[in-house]
Tab-separated table of C-alpha atoms in Angstrom:
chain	number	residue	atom	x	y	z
A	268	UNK	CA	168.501	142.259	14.497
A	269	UNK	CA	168.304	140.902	11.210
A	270	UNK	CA	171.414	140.475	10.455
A	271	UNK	CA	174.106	139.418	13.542
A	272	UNK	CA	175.616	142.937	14.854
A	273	UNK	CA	179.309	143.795	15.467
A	274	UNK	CA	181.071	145.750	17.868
A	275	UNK	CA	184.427	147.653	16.197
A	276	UNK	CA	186.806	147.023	18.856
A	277	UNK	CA	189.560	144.494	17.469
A	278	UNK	CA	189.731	142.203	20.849
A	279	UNK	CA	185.837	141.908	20.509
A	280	UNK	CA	186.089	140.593	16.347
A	281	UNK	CA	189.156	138.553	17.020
A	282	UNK	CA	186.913	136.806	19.595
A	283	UNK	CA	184.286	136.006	17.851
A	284	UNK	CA	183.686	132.092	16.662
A	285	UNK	CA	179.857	131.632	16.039
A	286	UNK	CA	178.845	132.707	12.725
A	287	UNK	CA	182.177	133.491	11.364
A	288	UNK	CA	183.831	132.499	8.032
A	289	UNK	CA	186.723	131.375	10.398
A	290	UNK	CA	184.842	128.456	11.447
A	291	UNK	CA	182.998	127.782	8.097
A	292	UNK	CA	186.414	127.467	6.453
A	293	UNK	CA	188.447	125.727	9.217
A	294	UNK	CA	187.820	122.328	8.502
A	295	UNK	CA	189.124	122.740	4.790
A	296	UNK	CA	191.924	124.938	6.582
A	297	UNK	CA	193.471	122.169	8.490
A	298	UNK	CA	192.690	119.112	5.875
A	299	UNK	CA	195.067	121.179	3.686
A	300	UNK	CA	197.817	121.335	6.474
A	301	UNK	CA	197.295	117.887	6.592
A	302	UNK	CA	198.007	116.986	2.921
A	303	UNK	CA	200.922	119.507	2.951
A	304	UNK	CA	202.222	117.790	6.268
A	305	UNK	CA	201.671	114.076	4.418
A	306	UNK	CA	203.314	115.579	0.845
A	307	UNK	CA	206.861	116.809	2.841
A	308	UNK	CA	206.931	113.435	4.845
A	309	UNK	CA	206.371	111.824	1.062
A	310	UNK	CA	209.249	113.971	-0.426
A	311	UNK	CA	211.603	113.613	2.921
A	312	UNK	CA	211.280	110.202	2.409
A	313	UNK	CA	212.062	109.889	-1.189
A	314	UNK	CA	215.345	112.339	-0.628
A	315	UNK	CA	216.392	110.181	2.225
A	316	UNK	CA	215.759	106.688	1.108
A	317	UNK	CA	213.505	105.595	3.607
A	318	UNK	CA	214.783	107.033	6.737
A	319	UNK	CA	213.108	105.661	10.470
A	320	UNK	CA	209.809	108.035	10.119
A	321	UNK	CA	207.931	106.132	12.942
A	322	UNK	CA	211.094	106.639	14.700
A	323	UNK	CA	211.976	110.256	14.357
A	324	UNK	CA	209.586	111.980	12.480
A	325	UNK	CA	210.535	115.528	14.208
A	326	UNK	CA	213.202	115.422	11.798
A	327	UNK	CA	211.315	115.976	8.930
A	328	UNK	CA	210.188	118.874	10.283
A	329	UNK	CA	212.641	120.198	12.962
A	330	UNK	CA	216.311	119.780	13.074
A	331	UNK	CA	219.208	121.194	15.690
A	332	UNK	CA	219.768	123.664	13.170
A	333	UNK	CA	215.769	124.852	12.554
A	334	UNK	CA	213.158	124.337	10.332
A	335	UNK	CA	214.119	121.822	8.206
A	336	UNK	CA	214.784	123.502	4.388
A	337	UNK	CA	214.744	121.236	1.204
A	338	UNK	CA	217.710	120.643	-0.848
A	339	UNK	CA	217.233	122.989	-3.638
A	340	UNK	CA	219.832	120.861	-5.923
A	341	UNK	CA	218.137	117.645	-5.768
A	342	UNK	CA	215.959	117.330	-9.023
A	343	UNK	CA	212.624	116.849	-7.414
A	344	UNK	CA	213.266	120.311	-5.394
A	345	UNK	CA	214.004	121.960	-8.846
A	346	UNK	CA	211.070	120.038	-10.658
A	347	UNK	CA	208.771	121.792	-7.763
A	348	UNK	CA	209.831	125.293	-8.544
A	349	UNK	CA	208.249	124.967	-11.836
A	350	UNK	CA	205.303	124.305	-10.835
A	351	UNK	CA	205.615	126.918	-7.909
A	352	UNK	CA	205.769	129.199	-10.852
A	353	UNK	CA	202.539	127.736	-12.731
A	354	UNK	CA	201.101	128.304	-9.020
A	355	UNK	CA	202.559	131.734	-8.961
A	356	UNK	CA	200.504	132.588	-12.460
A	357	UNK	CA	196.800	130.960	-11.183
A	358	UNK	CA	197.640	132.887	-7.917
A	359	UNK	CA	197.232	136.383	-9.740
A	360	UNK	CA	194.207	134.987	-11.622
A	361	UNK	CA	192.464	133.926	-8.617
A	362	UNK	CA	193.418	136.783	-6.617
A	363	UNK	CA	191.535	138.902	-9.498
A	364	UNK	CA	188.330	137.229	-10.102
A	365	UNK	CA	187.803	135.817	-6.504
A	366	UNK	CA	187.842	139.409	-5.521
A	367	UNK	CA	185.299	140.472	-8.275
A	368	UNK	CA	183.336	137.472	-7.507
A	369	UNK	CA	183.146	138.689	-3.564
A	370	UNK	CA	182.350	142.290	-5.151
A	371	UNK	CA	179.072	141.106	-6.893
A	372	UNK	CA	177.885	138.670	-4.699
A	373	UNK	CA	177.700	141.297	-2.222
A	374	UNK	CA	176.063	143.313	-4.111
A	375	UNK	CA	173.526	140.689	-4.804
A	376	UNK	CA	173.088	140.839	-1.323
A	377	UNK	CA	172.778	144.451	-0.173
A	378	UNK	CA	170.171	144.655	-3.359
A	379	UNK	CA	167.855	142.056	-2.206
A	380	UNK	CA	168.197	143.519	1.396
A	381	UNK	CA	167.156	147.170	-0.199
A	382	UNK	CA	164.379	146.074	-1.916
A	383	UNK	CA	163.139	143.613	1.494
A	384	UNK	CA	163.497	147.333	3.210
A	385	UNK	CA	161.249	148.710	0.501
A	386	UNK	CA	158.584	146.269	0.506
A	387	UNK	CA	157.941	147.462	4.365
A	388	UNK	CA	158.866	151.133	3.453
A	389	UNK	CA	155.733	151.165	0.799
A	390	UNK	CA	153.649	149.057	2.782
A	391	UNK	CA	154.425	151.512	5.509
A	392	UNK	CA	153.168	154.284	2.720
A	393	UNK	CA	150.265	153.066	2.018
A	394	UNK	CA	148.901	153.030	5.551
A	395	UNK	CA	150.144	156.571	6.197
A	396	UNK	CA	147.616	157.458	3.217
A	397	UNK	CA	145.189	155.411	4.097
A	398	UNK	CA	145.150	156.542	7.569
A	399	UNK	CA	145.128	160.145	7.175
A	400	UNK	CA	142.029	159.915	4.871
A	401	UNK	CA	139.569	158.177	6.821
A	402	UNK	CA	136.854	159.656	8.698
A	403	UNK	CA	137.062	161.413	12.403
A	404	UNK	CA	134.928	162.274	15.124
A	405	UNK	CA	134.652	166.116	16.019
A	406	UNK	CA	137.381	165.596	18.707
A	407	UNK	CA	139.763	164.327	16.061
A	408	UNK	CA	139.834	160.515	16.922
A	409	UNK	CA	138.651	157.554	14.374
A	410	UNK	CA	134.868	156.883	13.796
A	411	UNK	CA	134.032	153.356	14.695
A	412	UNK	CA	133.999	152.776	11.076
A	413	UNK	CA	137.446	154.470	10.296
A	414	UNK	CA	138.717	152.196	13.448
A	415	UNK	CA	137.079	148.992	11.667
A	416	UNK	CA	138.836	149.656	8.424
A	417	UNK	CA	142.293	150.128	9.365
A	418	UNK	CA	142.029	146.701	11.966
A	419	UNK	CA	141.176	145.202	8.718
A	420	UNK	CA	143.957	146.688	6.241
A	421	UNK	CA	146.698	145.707	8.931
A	422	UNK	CA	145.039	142.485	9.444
A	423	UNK	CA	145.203	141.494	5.395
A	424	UNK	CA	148.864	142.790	5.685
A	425	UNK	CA	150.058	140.983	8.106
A	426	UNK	CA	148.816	138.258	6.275
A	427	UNK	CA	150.233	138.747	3.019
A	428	UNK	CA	153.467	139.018	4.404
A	429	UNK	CA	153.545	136.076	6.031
A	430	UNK	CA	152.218	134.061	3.039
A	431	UNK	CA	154.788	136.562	0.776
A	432	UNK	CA	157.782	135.310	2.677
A	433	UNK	CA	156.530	132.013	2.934
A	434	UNK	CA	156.253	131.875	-1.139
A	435	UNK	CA	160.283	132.563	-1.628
A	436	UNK	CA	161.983	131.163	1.685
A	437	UNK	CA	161.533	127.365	2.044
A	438	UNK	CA	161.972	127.719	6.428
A	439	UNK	CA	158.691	129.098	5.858
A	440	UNK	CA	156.809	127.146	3.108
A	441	UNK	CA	154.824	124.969	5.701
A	442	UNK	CA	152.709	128.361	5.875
A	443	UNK	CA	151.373	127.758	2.582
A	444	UNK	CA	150.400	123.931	3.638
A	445	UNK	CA	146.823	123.647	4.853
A	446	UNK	CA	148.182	122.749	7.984
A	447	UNK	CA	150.397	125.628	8.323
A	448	UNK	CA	147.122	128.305	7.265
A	449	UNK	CA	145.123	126.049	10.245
A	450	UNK	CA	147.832	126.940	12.374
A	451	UNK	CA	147.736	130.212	11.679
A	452	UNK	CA	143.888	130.839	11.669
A	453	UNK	CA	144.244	129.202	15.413
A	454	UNK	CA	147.025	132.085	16.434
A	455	UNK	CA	144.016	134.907	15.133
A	456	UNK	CA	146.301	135.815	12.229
A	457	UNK	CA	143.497	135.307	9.895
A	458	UNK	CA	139.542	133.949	10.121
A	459	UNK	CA	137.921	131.053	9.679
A	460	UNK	CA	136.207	132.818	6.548
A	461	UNK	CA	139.272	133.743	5.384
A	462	UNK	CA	140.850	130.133	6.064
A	463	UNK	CA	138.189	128.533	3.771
A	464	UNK	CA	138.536	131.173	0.936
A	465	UNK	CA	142.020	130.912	0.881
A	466	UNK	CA	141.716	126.880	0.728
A	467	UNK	CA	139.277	127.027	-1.592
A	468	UNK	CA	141.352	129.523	-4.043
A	469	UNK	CA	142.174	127.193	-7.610
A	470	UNK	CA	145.409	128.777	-8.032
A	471	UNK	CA	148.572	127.148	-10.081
A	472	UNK	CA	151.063	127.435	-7.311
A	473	UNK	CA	150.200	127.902	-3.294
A	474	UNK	CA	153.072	130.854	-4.274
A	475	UNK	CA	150.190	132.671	-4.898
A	476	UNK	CA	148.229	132.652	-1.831
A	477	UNK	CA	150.160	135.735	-1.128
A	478	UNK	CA	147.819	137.164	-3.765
A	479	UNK	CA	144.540	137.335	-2.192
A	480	UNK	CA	145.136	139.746	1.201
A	481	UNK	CA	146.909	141.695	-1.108
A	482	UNK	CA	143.800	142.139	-3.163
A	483	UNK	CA	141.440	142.153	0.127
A	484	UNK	CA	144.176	145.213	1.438
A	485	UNK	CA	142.950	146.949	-1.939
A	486	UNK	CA	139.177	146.163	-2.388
A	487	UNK	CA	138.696	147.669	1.149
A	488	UNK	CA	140.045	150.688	0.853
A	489	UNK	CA	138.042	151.807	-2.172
A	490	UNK	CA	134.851	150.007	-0.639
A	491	UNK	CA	135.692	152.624	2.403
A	492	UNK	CA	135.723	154.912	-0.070
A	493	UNK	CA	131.958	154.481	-1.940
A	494	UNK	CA	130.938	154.475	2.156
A	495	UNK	CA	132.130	157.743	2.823
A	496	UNK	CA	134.539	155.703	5.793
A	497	UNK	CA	137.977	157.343	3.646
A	498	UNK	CA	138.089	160.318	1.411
A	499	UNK	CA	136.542	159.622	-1.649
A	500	UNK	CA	138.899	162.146	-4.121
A	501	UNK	CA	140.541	161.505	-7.291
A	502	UNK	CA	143.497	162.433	-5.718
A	503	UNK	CA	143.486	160.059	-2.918
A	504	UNK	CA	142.901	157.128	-4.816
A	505	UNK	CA	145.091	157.426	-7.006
A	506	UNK	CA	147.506	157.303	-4.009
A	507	UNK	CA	146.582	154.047	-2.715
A	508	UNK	CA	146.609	152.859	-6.053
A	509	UNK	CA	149.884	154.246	-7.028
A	510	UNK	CA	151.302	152.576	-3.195
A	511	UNK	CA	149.952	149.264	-4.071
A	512	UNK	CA	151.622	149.215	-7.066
A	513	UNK	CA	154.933	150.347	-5.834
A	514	UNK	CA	154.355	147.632	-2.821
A	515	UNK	CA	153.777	144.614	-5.821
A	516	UNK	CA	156.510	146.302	-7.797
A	517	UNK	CA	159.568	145.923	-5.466
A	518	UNK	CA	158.197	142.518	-3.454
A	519	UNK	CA	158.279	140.937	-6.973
A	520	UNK	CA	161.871	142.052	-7.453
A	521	UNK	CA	162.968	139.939	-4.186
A	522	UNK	CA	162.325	136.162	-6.350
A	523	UNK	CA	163.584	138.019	-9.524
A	524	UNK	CA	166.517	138.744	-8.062
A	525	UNK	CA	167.247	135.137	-5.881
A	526	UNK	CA	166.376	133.490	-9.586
A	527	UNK	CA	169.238	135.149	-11.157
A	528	UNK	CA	171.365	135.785	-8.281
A	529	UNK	CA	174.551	134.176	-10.427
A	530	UNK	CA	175.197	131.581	-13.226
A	531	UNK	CA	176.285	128.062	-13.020
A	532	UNK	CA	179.352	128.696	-15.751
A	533	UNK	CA	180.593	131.549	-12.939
A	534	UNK	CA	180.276	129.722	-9.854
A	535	UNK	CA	181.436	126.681	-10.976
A	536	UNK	CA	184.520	128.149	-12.458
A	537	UNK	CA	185.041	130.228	-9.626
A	538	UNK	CA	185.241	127.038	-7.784
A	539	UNK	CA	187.115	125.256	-9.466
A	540	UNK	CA	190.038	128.300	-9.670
A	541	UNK	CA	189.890	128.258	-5.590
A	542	UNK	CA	189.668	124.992	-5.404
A	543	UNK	CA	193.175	123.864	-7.761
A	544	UNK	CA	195.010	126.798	-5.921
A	545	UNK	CA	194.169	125.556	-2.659
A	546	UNK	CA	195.559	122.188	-3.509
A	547	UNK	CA	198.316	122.566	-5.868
A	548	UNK	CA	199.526	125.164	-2.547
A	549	UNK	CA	201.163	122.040	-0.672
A	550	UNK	CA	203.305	121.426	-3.493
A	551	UNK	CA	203.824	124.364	-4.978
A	552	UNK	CA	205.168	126.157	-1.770
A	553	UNK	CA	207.667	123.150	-0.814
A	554	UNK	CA	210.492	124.201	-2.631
A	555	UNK	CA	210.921	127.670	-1.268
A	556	UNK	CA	209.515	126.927	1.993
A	557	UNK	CA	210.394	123.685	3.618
A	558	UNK	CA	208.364	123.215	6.424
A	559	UNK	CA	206.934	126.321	6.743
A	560	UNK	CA	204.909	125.753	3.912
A	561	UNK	CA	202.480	124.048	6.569
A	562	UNK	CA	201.639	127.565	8.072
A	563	UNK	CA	201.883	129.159	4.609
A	564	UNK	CA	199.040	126.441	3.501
A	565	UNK	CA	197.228	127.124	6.528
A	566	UNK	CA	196.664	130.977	5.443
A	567	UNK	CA	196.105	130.582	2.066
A	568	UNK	CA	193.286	128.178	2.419
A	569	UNK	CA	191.883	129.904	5.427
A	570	UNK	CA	191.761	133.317	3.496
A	571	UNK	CA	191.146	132.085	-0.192
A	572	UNK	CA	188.330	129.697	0.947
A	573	UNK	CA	187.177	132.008	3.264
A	574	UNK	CA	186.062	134.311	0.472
A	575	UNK	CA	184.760	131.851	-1.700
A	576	UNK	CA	182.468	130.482	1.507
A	577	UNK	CA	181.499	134.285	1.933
A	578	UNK	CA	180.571	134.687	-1.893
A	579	UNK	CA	178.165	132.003	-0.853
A	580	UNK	CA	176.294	133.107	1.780
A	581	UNK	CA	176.074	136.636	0.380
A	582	UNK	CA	174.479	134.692	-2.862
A	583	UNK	CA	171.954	132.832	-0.304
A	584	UNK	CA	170.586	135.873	1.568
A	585	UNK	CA	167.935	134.167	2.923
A	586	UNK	CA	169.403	130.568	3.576
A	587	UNK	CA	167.398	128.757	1.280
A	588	UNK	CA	170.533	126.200	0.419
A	589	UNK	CA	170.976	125.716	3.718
A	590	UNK	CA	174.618	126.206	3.135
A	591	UNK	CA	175.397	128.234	6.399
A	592	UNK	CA	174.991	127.737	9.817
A	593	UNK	CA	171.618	129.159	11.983
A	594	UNK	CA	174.061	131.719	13.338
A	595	UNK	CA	175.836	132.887	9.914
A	596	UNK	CA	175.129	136.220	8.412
A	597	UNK	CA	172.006	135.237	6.671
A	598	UNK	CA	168.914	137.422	6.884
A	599	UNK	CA	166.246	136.198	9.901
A	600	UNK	CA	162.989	136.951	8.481
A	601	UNK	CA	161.376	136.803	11.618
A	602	UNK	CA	162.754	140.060	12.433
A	603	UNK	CA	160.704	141.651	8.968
A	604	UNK	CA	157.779	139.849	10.005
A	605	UNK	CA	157.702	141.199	13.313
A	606	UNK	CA	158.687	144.617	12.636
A	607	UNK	CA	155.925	145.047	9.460
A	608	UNK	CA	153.226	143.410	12.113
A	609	UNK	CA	153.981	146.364	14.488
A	610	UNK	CA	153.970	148.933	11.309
A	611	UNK	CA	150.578	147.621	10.356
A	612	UNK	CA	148.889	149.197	13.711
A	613	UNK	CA	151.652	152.044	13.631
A	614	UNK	CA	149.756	154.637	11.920
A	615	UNK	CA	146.601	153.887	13.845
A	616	UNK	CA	147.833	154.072	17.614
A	617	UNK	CA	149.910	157.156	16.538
A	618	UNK	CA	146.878	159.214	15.005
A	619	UNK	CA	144.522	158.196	17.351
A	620	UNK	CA	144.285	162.006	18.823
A	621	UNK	CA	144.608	165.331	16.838
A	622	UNK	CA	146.642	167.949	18.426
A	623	UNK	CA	143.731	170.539	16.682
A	624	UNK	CA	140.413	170.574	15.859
């Protein structure tokens, strides 16, 4: 899969652990219930005048009576329901843009996952064209030459998307390396020819490796065509032509899109907004909550956090910051790799035989 799969039933989410914002936020969750446990003992101690702490400190929490509840007429109780009000007012701000925020980085995400399913719907396209307008035998099946051609196509696909994913995800820039095309020329996914052209390419950036078996996919195909090998029709090449350039068109919106995925100003000030409300929460919910503000904290930095962390990874799709764990919801490559490596043969094992003459 290329993202991780869920099942609906409620037992089988609330079980989950692995890959969850849950345990990408709980280490921020209970460092705040820590400060908010430190800030009562600070205030119980300043109301009490230095009571035994080391002695009893259950009583600063728990009492014969309950949860222990501040004194709301001492002046540092009243003090702390002002600024349980100023809290109050950056809550509803927060709660506004930190939901927008979520909104569009999701969006960011589901558009650069669209246009990753495009790139392998039009590279799909072009080898249904290209494969229903080569030559056949009598009986329907490929000519040798036909045969030769599409081996060839797929092979200079599977190539480019190697090096194409290799050009925008850094878990895969050692493809790019001379060691990483060696490596590859010694699985068979290109030749030793091909291996020495690309090294000997004078090109700005190795980003553009990805360049040249998209090229070779092209050149090909109309070569097939002044050999008689595909049909040779206006009409048909203006098909291939018009698929390669829809295949360029939407793989080149995949880096446009990671470059702008969101400004600094934004994400900084998003962070910043989180980050205040998280903190000023042990203070700010002391006054009406005693105690209990320890669970209260708990929740609000779990689920405030928890969106801010999930912003994130929705604005790293493909986990070049590194920011999420191997099993978070980023998007495994692999999976495109492997599934566009088994579309590049598709067309050919499937039209092999004609159900006609």
């Amino acid at each position: 899969d290329i993202i991780p799969q869920y099942k609906p039933e409620r037992i089988w989410l609330w079980s989950q652990w692995c890959g969850t914002i849950v345990k990408l936020s709980l280490r921020a969750t209970v460092g705040n219930m820590l400060f908010c446990v430190g800030f009562i003992v600070l205030v119980q101690e300043t109301q009490n005048g230095g009571t035994d702490f080391h002695n009893h400190p259950i009583q600063y929490f728990w009492t014969a009576d309950g949860i222990v509840l501040p004194d709301k007429n001492l002046p540092c109780v009243q003090d702390l329901f002002l600024i349980r009000k100023i809290w109050g007012y950056q809550q509803t701000l927060t709660i506004f843009i930190l939901t927008f925020f979520v909104n569009q980085a999701f969006g960011f995400w589901k558009g650069v996952y669209c246009e990753c399913r495009n790139v392998q719907s039009n590279l799909d396209g072009y080898f249904l064209t290209l494969s229903t307008n080569v030559k056949r035998n009598d009986d329907g099946s490929f000519t040798e030459e036909s045969a030769k051609l599409l081996e060839d196509v797929g092979q200079y696909s599977r190539l480019w998307h190697a090096l194409f994913w290799a050009s925008i995800a850094k878990r895969f820039r050692v493809l790019q390396t001379d060691l990483g095309l060696q490596r590859m020329a010694s699985r068979g996914l290109l030749t030793q020819t091909q291996l020495e052209i690309l090294q000997g390419l004078e090109l700005s950036t190795s980003d553009q490796l990805k360049l040249a078996p998209l090229q070779w996919m092209l050149v090909r195909s109309i070569r097939a065509m002044d050999d008689g090998v595909v049909a040779g029709d206006t009409a048909t090449k203006g098909m291939l032509l018009k698929g390669m350039n829809k295949l360029r068109g939407s793989y080149t919106k995949i880096p446009n899109k990671l470059a702008g995925r969101m400004p600094l100003a934004y994400t900084q000030f998003v962070q910043i907004l989180v980050d205040t409300l998280v903190l000023m929460s042990p203070i700010a919910l002391y006054a009406e909550l005693g105690a209990y503000s320890v669970i209260a904290v708990g929740i609000i930095t779990l689920f405030y956090t928890g969106l801010l962390n999930l912003a994130k990874i929705f604005l790293d799709p493909l986990n070049n910051e590194n920011y999420c764990e191997e099993d978070a919801n980023f998007m495994d490559l692999g999976v495109l790799i492997r599934e566009s490596n088994d579309a590049s043969t598709q067309w050919k094992r499937a039209g092999e035989r004609l159900p006609f003459d």
